[in-house]
Amino acid sequence: MKIIKLAGLVDIHVHFRDPGQTFKEDFHTGSVSALAGGITTVFDMPNNLIPVFKKSVLFDKFKIAGKKAVCDWGLYFGSVGDNTHEFEKVAGYVVGLKVYLSLTTGKYVVADEEKIKAIMAAWPKNKNIVFHAEGDRVDLIIKLTEKFKNKVHVTHINTRESLEKIIYAKKNKLPVTCDVTPHHLFLDNTSVKGSDRPPIETVLNFVKPPLATKRDRDFLWENLSWIDCLVSDHAPHTLAEKKSVNPPPGVPGLETMLPLMLTAVNDGRLSLKDLIRLTSVNPRKIFGLSKDDSSYVEVDTDDKYRIDNSSLLTKCGWTPFHGWEVMGRIKKVVIRNMAVFENGRILARKGSGKNVSVIT
Ligand code: NCD
Ligand code: ZN
């Protein structure tokens, strides 16, 4: 047994499906899953069934999260370009704005460049806009950032090409940051090749942006120093949905992120310092959260075991990493000096999680 203490993880990209699709996850089960994964703060995305594009919808969601969350949380506002008049009313209450430039769950895509420009012009310059951008949309966002000078964060980078563009923007001192998910680091599309009937694990791994090649994955690992944050993009869907003829994109990830990354630390793929930078230091810095020494995680870095669907606390009950051997178990989670998770048990009371949105 070797217990080490880490800063509580801040996961700036999750989907708790509450309200609207609580059969997949809700704010209680999602935040329980976060604690089991060593994550003390989550930022929830706006692509609910009724999207968070209006102040009234946002405030209804505040109430839900306030009643149910067992970890700390913040919410994003969303836009497809027709609600810019709401921006000044909500910006002070949210962690940022989320804009989809590529198709995914919810289909809230903004394709028209003029609309993207209107969004960037209207959103306050001191708050982040998180973009889902793939392929040429990354070029577009970099071009527009040069003009509009927003704080831009490109989430879930999946390919070498996308990361190269972000590196170029960073070298040119543009206010652009980015993140990567464990599934884009650990999984690739090689298993799809040459099969007309994809194996079940391929179907389950259908995600946006899509898993890329081994070459892409290698490039992400080799260039972790250019990547600012690590996010789970926890996107729970039921197994029945994933196995259906028209499966939705997305995989759950809260409970597997830290064990997978601790295993990578053990394998010498990154340093513990890097892991802390990606999961705590940078998310806090980019989103303006102050350092919090009273929220932390204790992990046993010597504990070797297999990830198993049956031990997960997420409501969706499965992971693409089922059966993977990992090294590193989350033993205890403390938020604001209160033990909230210990030896597999949730100790926090529903609603004890706090809204961390910074009023600026
Ligand atoms: C996410 C979801 O299901 O909400 N799906 C996914 O494949 N990542 C949406 C998203 O982040 O693109
Ligand atoms: Zn997402």
Coordinates of C-alpha atoms and ligand atoms in Angstrom, one line a residue:
M1 CA 0.0 0.0 0.0
K2 CA 1.3 3.4 -0.9
I3 CA -1.1 6.3 -0.2
I4 CA -0.5 9.6 -1.8
K5 CA -2.5 12.8 -1.6
L6 CA -3.5 14.7 -4.8
A7 CA -5.4 18.0 -5.3
G8 CA -9.1 17.3 -5.9
L9 CA -9.6 16.9 -9.7
V10 CA -11.6 19.6 -11.5
D11 CA -13.3 18.1 -14.6
I12 CA -14.5 20.9 -16.8
H13 CA -16.5 18.7 -19.2
V14 CA -19.4 16.4 -18.1
H15 CA -23.0 15.6 -19.2
F16 CA -25.3 14.8 -16.3
R17 CA -28.5 14.7 -18.4
D18 CA -30.5 16.5 -15.7
P19 CA -33.2 17.5 -16.3
G20 CA -34.6 15.6 -19.3
Q21 CA -32.8 12.3 -19.5
T22 CA -32.3 11.2 -15.9
F23 CA -32.7 7.6 -16.9
K24 CA -29.1 7.9 -18.2
E25 CA -27.7 9.9 -15.2
D26 CA -28.8 12.7 -12.9
F27 CA -27.1 15.3 -10.8
H28 CA -26.9 12.9 -7.8
T29 CA -25.7 9.8 -9.6
G30 CA -23.3 11.8 -11.8
S31 CA -21.7 13.6 -8.9
V32 CA -21.5 10.3 -6.9
S33 CA -19.6 8.9 -9.9
A34 CA -17.4 11.9 -9.8
L35 CA -16.5 11.4 -6.2
A36 CA -15.8 7.7 -6.8
G37 CA -13.3 8.9 -9.5
G38 CA -11.5 11.4 -7.2
I39 CA -13.2 14.4 -8.9
T40 CA -14.2 17.1 -6.5
T41 CA -15.6 19.7 -9.0
V42 CA -17.5 19.2 -12.3
F43 CA -18.6 21.6 -15.0
D44 CA -21.8 20.4 -16.6
M45 CA -22.6 21.0 -20.3
P46 CA -25.7 22.7 -21.7
N47 CA -26.8 20.1 -24.3
N48 CA -29.8 18.8 -22.3
L49 CA -33.0 17.7 -24.0
I50 CA -34.2 21.3 -23.3
P51 CA -30.8 23.1 -23.9
V52 CA -29.5 25.7 -21.5
F53 CA -30.0 28.5 -23.9
K54 CA -32.2 30.7 -21.7
K55 CA -31.7 32.2 -18.3
S56 CA -34.9 30.6 -17.0
V57 CA -33.6 27.1 -18.0
L58 CA -30.2 27.8 -16.4
F59 CA -31.8 28.9 -13.1
D60 CA -34.0 25.7 -13.1
K61 CA -30.9 23.7 -13.5
F62 CA -29.2 25.6 -10.7
K63 CA -32.0 24.4 -8.4
I64 CA -31.6 20.8 -9.5
A65 CA -27.9 20.7 -9.1
G66 CA -28.2 22.6 -5.7
K67 CA -30.5 19.9 -4.4
K68 CA -28.7 16.8 -5.7
A69 CA -25.0 17.3 -6.1
V70 CA -22.5 15.7 -3.8
C71 CA -19.5 17.2 -5.4
D72 CA -18.8 20.9 -6.3
W73 CA -20.1 22.0 -9.6
G74 CA -20.5 24.8 -12.2
L75 CA -22.7 25.1 -15.2
Y76 CA -22.2 26.2 -18.8
F77 CA -24.6 28.3 -20.8
G78 CA -25.0 27.3 -24.5
S79 CA -25.8 29.0 -27.8
V80 CA -26.7 28.4 -31.4
G81 CA -26.4 32.1 -32.1
D82 CA -30.0 33.3 -31.5
N83 CA -29.7 34.1 -27.7
T84 CA -26.9 36.6 -27.6
H85 CA -29.2 39.1 -25.9
E86 CA -29.2 36.7 -22.9
F87 CA -25.4 36.7 -22.5
E88 CA -25.0 39.7 -20.2
K89 CA -27.8 38.3 -17.9
V90 CA -26.2 34.9 -17.4
A91 CA -22.4 35.4 -17.9
G92 CA -21.8 36.1 -14.2
Y93 CA -23.5 32.9 -13.1
V94 CA -21.8 30.4 -15.3
V95 CA -18.4 28.9 -15.7
G96 CA -18.4 29.7 -19.5
L97 CA -20.2 29.3 -22.8
K98 CA -20.3 26.1 -24.8
V99 CA -20.6 26.2 -28.5
Y100 CA -20.8 23.2 -30.8
L101 CA -19.3 23.6 -34.2
S102 CA -19.4 19.9 -35.1
L103 CA -22.3 17.5 -34.8
T104 CA -22.9 15.5 -31.6
T105 CA -25.6 14.6 -29.0
G106 CA -28.4 17.2 -29.1
K107 CA -27.5 18.4 -32.6
Y108 CA -27.0 22.0 -31.4
V109 CA -24.5 22.9 -34.1
V110 CA -23.6 26.4 -35.2
A111 CA -22.5 26.1 -38.9
D112 CA -22.9 29.7 -40.0
E113 CA -19.7 31.8 -39.6
E114 CA -21.6 35.0 -39.1
K115 CA -23.4 33.4 -36.1
I116 CA -20.2 32.3 -34.6
K117 CA -18.9 35.8 -35.0
A118 CA -22.0 37.2 -33.3
I119 CA -21.5 34.8 -30.4
M120 CA -17.9 35.7 -30.0
A121 CA -18.6 39.5 -30.2
A122 CA -21.4 39.3 -27.6
W123 CA -19.7 37.0 -25.0
P124 CA -17.6 38.8 -22.3
K125 CA -13.9 38.7 -23.1
N126 CA -12.9 37.7 -19.6
K127 CA -15.0 34.4 -19.7
N128 CA -14.2 31.3 -21.6
I129 CA -16.0 30.0 -24.7
V130 CA -15.5 26.2 -24.9
F131 CA -15.7 25.1 -28.5
H132 CA -16.4 21.6 -29.8
A133 CA -14.4 22.0 -33.0
E134 CA -13.2 19.3 -35.4
G135 CA -11.1 19.5 -38.6
D136 CA -11.4 22.8 -40.4
R137 CA -13.5 24.3 -37.6
V138 CA -10.3 24.4 -35.5
D139 CA -8.8 26.7 -38.2
L140 CA -11.9 28.8 -38.2
I141 CA -11.9 29.3 -34.4
I142 CA -8.2 30.2 -34.4
K143 CA -8.8 32.8 -37.1
L144 CA -11.8 34.2 -35.3
T145 CA -9.9 34.3 -31.9
E146 CA -7.2 36.5 -33.6
K147 CA -10.0 38.9 -34.5
F148 CA -12.3 38.8 -31.5
K149 CA -9.7 38.1 -28.7
N150 CA -12.1 35.9 -26.7
K151 CA -10.7 33.4 -24.1
V152 CA -11.2 30.3 -26.3
H153 CA -10.9 26.7 -25.1
V154 CA -11.0 23.9 -27.6
T155 CA -12.3 20.7 -25.9
H156 CA -11.5 17.1 -26.6
I157 CA -8.7 17.3 -29.2
N158 CA -8.6 14.0 -31.0
T159 CA -6.1 14.3 -33.8
R160 CA -2.5 15.3 -34.5
E161 CA -3.7 17.9 -37.0
S162 CA -6.0 19.6 -34.5
L163 CA -3.3 19.7 -31.8
E164 CA -0.8 21.0 -34.3
K165 CA -3.1 23.9 -35.1
I166 CA -3.5 24.7 -31.4
I167 CA 0.2 24.6 -30.9
Y168 CA 0.6 27.0 -33.7
A169 CA -2.0 29.4 -32.1
K170 CA -0.2 29.1 -28.8
K171 CA 3.1 29.9 -30.3
N172 CA 1.5 33.0 -31.8
K173 CA 0.4 34.0 -28.3
L174 CA -3.4 33.7 -29.0
P175 CA -5.6 33.2 -25.9
V176 CA -6.3 29.6 -26.8
T177 CA -6.3 26.6 -24.5
C178 CA -7.3 23.0 -25.0
D179 CA -8.0 19.6 -23.4
V180 CA -7.9 15.9 -24.1
T181 CA -9.9 13.0 -22.8
P182 CA -8.6 9.6 -21.5
H183 CA -10.6 7.8 -24.3
H184 CA -8.7 9.7 -27.0
L185 CA -5.4 8.9 -25.2
F186 CA -6.0 5.3 -24.6
L187 CA -8.4 4.1 -27.4
D188 CA -8.1 4.3 -31.1
N189 CA -10.0 3.3 -34.2
T190 CA -7.8 0.5 -35.3
S191 CA -10.3 -2.2 -34.3
V192 CA -12.8 -0.8 -36.8
K193 CA -10.5 -1.4 -39.8
G194 CA -11.6 -4.0 -42.3
S195 CA -14.8 -5.1 -40.5
D196 CA -18.2 -4.6 -42.0
R197 CA -19.9 -5.6 -38.8
P198 CA -18.0 -3.8 -36.0
P199 CA -17.4 -5.7 -32.8
I200 CA -19.5 -4.6 -29.8
E201 CA -16.6 -2.8 -28.2
T202 CA -16.4 -0.6 -31.3
V203 CA -20.0 0.2 -31.1
L204 CA -19.8 1.1 -27.5
N205 CA -16.8 3.3 -28.3
F206 CA -18.7 5.5 -30.7
V207 CA -17.9 9.0 -29.5
K208 CA -17.6 12.5 -30.8
P209 CA -15.0 13.6 -31.8
P210 CA -14.4 10.1 -33.1
L211 CA -11.5 8.0 -31.8
A212 CA -8.6 8.5 -34.2
T213 CA -5.5 6.5 -35.2
K214 CA -2.6 5.2 -33.1
R215 CA -0.5 7.9 -34.8
D216 CA -2.9 10.5 -33.5
R217 CA -2.8 9.0 -30.0
D218 CA 0.9 8.9 -30.0
F219 CA 1.1 12.5 -31.0
L220 CA -1.3 13.5 -28.1
W221 CA 0.9 11.6 -25.6
E222 CA 4.1 13.1 -26.9
N223 CA 2.7 16.6 -26.8
L224 CA 1.0 16.6 -23.4
S225 CA 3.0 19.7 -22.5
W226 CA 0.9 21.7 -25.0
I227 CA -2.4 20.4 -23.6
D228 CA -3.8 22.4 -20.7
C229 CA -6.4 20.1 -19.2
L230 CA -7.7 16.5 -19.0
V231 CA -11.5 16.1 -19.1
S232 CA -13.6 13.0 -18.9
D233 CA -16.4 14.2 -21.3
H234 CA -18.5 11.9 -19.1
A235 CA -21.3 11.2 -21.6
P236 CA -23.5 8.5 -20.2
H237 CA -25.9 6.6 -22.4
T238 CA -27.6 3.3 -21.5
L239 CA -26.2 0.1 -22.9
A240 CA -29.5 -0.5 -24.7
E241 CA -29.1 2.8 -26.5
K242 CA -25.5 2.1 -27.4
K243 CA -26.4 -1.3 -28.8
S244 CA -29.4 0.0 -30.8
V245 CA -29.4 0.6 -34.6
N246 CA -28.8 4.3 -34.1
P247 CA -26.5 4.6 -31.1
P248 CA -25.8 8.0 -29.6
P249 CA -22.2 9.2 -29.4
G250 CA -20.5 9.3 -26.0
V251 CA -18.9 7.2 -23.3
P252 CA -18.9 7.6 -19.5
G253 CA -15.6 8.4 -18.0
L254 CA -15.6 9.9 -14.5
E255 CA -14.6 6.8 -12.6
T256 CA -11.9 5.6 -14.9
M257 CA -10.0 8.8 -15.7
L258 CA -7.8 8.9 -12.6
P259 CA -7.0 5.2 -12.3
L260 CA -6.1 5.1 -16.0
M261 CA -3.9 8.2 -15.6
L262 CA -2.2 6.9 -12.4
T263 CA -1.4 3.7 -14.4
A264 CA 0.2 5.9 -17.1
V265 CA 2.2 7.7 -14.4
N266 CA 3.3 4.2 -13.1
D267 CA 4.2 3.3 -16.7
G268 CA 6.3 6.5 -17.0
R269 CA 4.1 8.0 -19.6
L270 CA 3.7 11.3 -17.7
S271 CA 4.8 12.6 -14.3
L272 CA 2.6 13.0 -11.3
K273 CA 3.2 16.8 -11.5
D274 CA 1.9 16.7 -15.1
L275 CA -1.2 14.9 -13.9
I276 CA -1.9 17.5 -11.3
R277 CA -1.3 20.3 -13.8
L278 CA -3.8 18.8 -16.2
T279 CA -6.5 18.0 -13.6
S280 CA -6.3 20.7 -11.0
V281 CA -3.8 23.5 -11.6
N282 CA -4.8 24.5 -15.1
P283 CA -8.6 24.0 -14.9
R284 CA -8.6 26.2 -11.9
K285 CA -6.3 28.8 -13.5
I286 CA -8.2 28.9 -16.8
F287 CA -11.7 29.1 -15.2
G288 CA -10.7 31.4 -12.4
L289 CA -11.1 29.1 -9.4
S290 CA -8.9 29.8 -6.4
K291 CA -6.6 27.1 -5.1
D292 CA -8.3 24.9 -2.5
D293 CA -6.1 22.9 -0.2
S294 CA -9.1 21.7 1.8
S295 CA -10.4 19.5 -1.2
Y296 CA -8.2 16.5 -2.0
V297 CA -8.0 12.9 -2.9
E298 CA -6.0 10.0 -1.3
V299 CA -5.1 7.2 -3.7
D300 CA -3.3 3.9 -3.2
T301 CA -0.8 3.9 -6.1
D302 CA 0.2 0.3 -5.4
D303 CA -3.3 -1.2 -5.8
K304 CA -3.6 -3.3 -9.0
Y305 CA -7.0 -4.4 -10.1
R306 CA -9.3 -4.8 -13.1
I307 CA -11.9 -2.1 -14.0
D308 CA -15.3 -3.7 -13.9
N309 CA -18.7 -2.6 -15.0
S310 CA -20.3 -4.1 -11.9
S311 CA -18.4 -1.8 -9.5
L312 CA -19.3 1.5 -11.2
L313 CA -21.6 4.0 -9.5
T314 CA -22.6 5.9 -12.7
K315 CA -26.3 5.1 -13.5
C316 CA -25.4 3.9 -17.0
G317 CA -23.4 1.1 -15.5
W318 CA -20.7 0.5 -18.1
T319 CA -17.4 1.7 -19.3
P320 CA -15.3 1.2 -22.5
F321 CA -12.5 0.2 -20.1
H322 CA -14.2 -2.8 -18.6
G323 CA -11.6 -5.5 -18.0
W324 CA -8.6 -3.1 -18.2
E325 CA -5.9 -3.7 -15.6
V326 CA -5.1 -0.5 -13.8
M327 CA -2.8 0.5 -10.9
G328 CA -4.1 3.2 -8.5
R329 CA -7.3 3.1 -6.4
I330 CA -9.2 6.1 -5.1
K331 CA -9.4 5.5 -1.3
K332 CA -10.7 8.8 0.1
V333 CA -12.1 12.1 -1.2
V334 CA -12.3 15.2 0.9
I335 CA -14.2 18.4 0.0
R336 CA -13.8 21.5 2.1
N337 CA -12.3 19.4 4.9
M338 CA -15.3 16.9 4.9
A339 CA -14.7 13.3 4.0
V340 CA -17.2 12.7 1.1
F341 CA -16.0 9.3 -0.1
E342 CA -14.1 6.5 1.6
N343 CA -13.3 2.9 0.7
G344 CA -16.1 2.7 -1.9
R345 CA -18.7 4.4 0.1
I346 CA -20.3 7.9 -0.5
L347 CA -20.4 9.8 2.8
A348 CA -21.7 13.1 1.4
R349 CA -25.3 14.2 1.8
K350 CA -27.3 15.1 -1.3
G351 CA -27.0 18.8 -2.0
S352 CA -23.7 19.3 -0.1
G353 CA -21.9 20.2 -3.3
K354 CA -21.4 23.9 -3.9
N355 CA -21.8 26.0 -7.0
V356 CA -18.3 27.3 -7.8
S357 CA -19.3 29.7 -10.6
V358 CA -17.3 32.9 -10.2
I359 CA -19.2 36.1 -10.5
T360 CA -17.0 38.4 -12.7
Ligands
NCD1 C1 -21.6 14.0 -25.8 C2 -23.0 13.7 -25.2 O1 -23.4 12.5 -25.3 O2 -23.6 14.6 -24.7 N1 -21.2 12.9 -26.7 C3 -20.0 12.6 -27.1 O3 -19.8 11.8 -28.0 N2 -18.9 13.2 -26.6 C4 -21.6 15.3 -26.4 C5 -20.2 15.9 -26.8 O4 -19.5 16.3 -25.9 O5 -19.9 15.9 -28.0
ZN2 ZN -19.1 16.4 -24.2

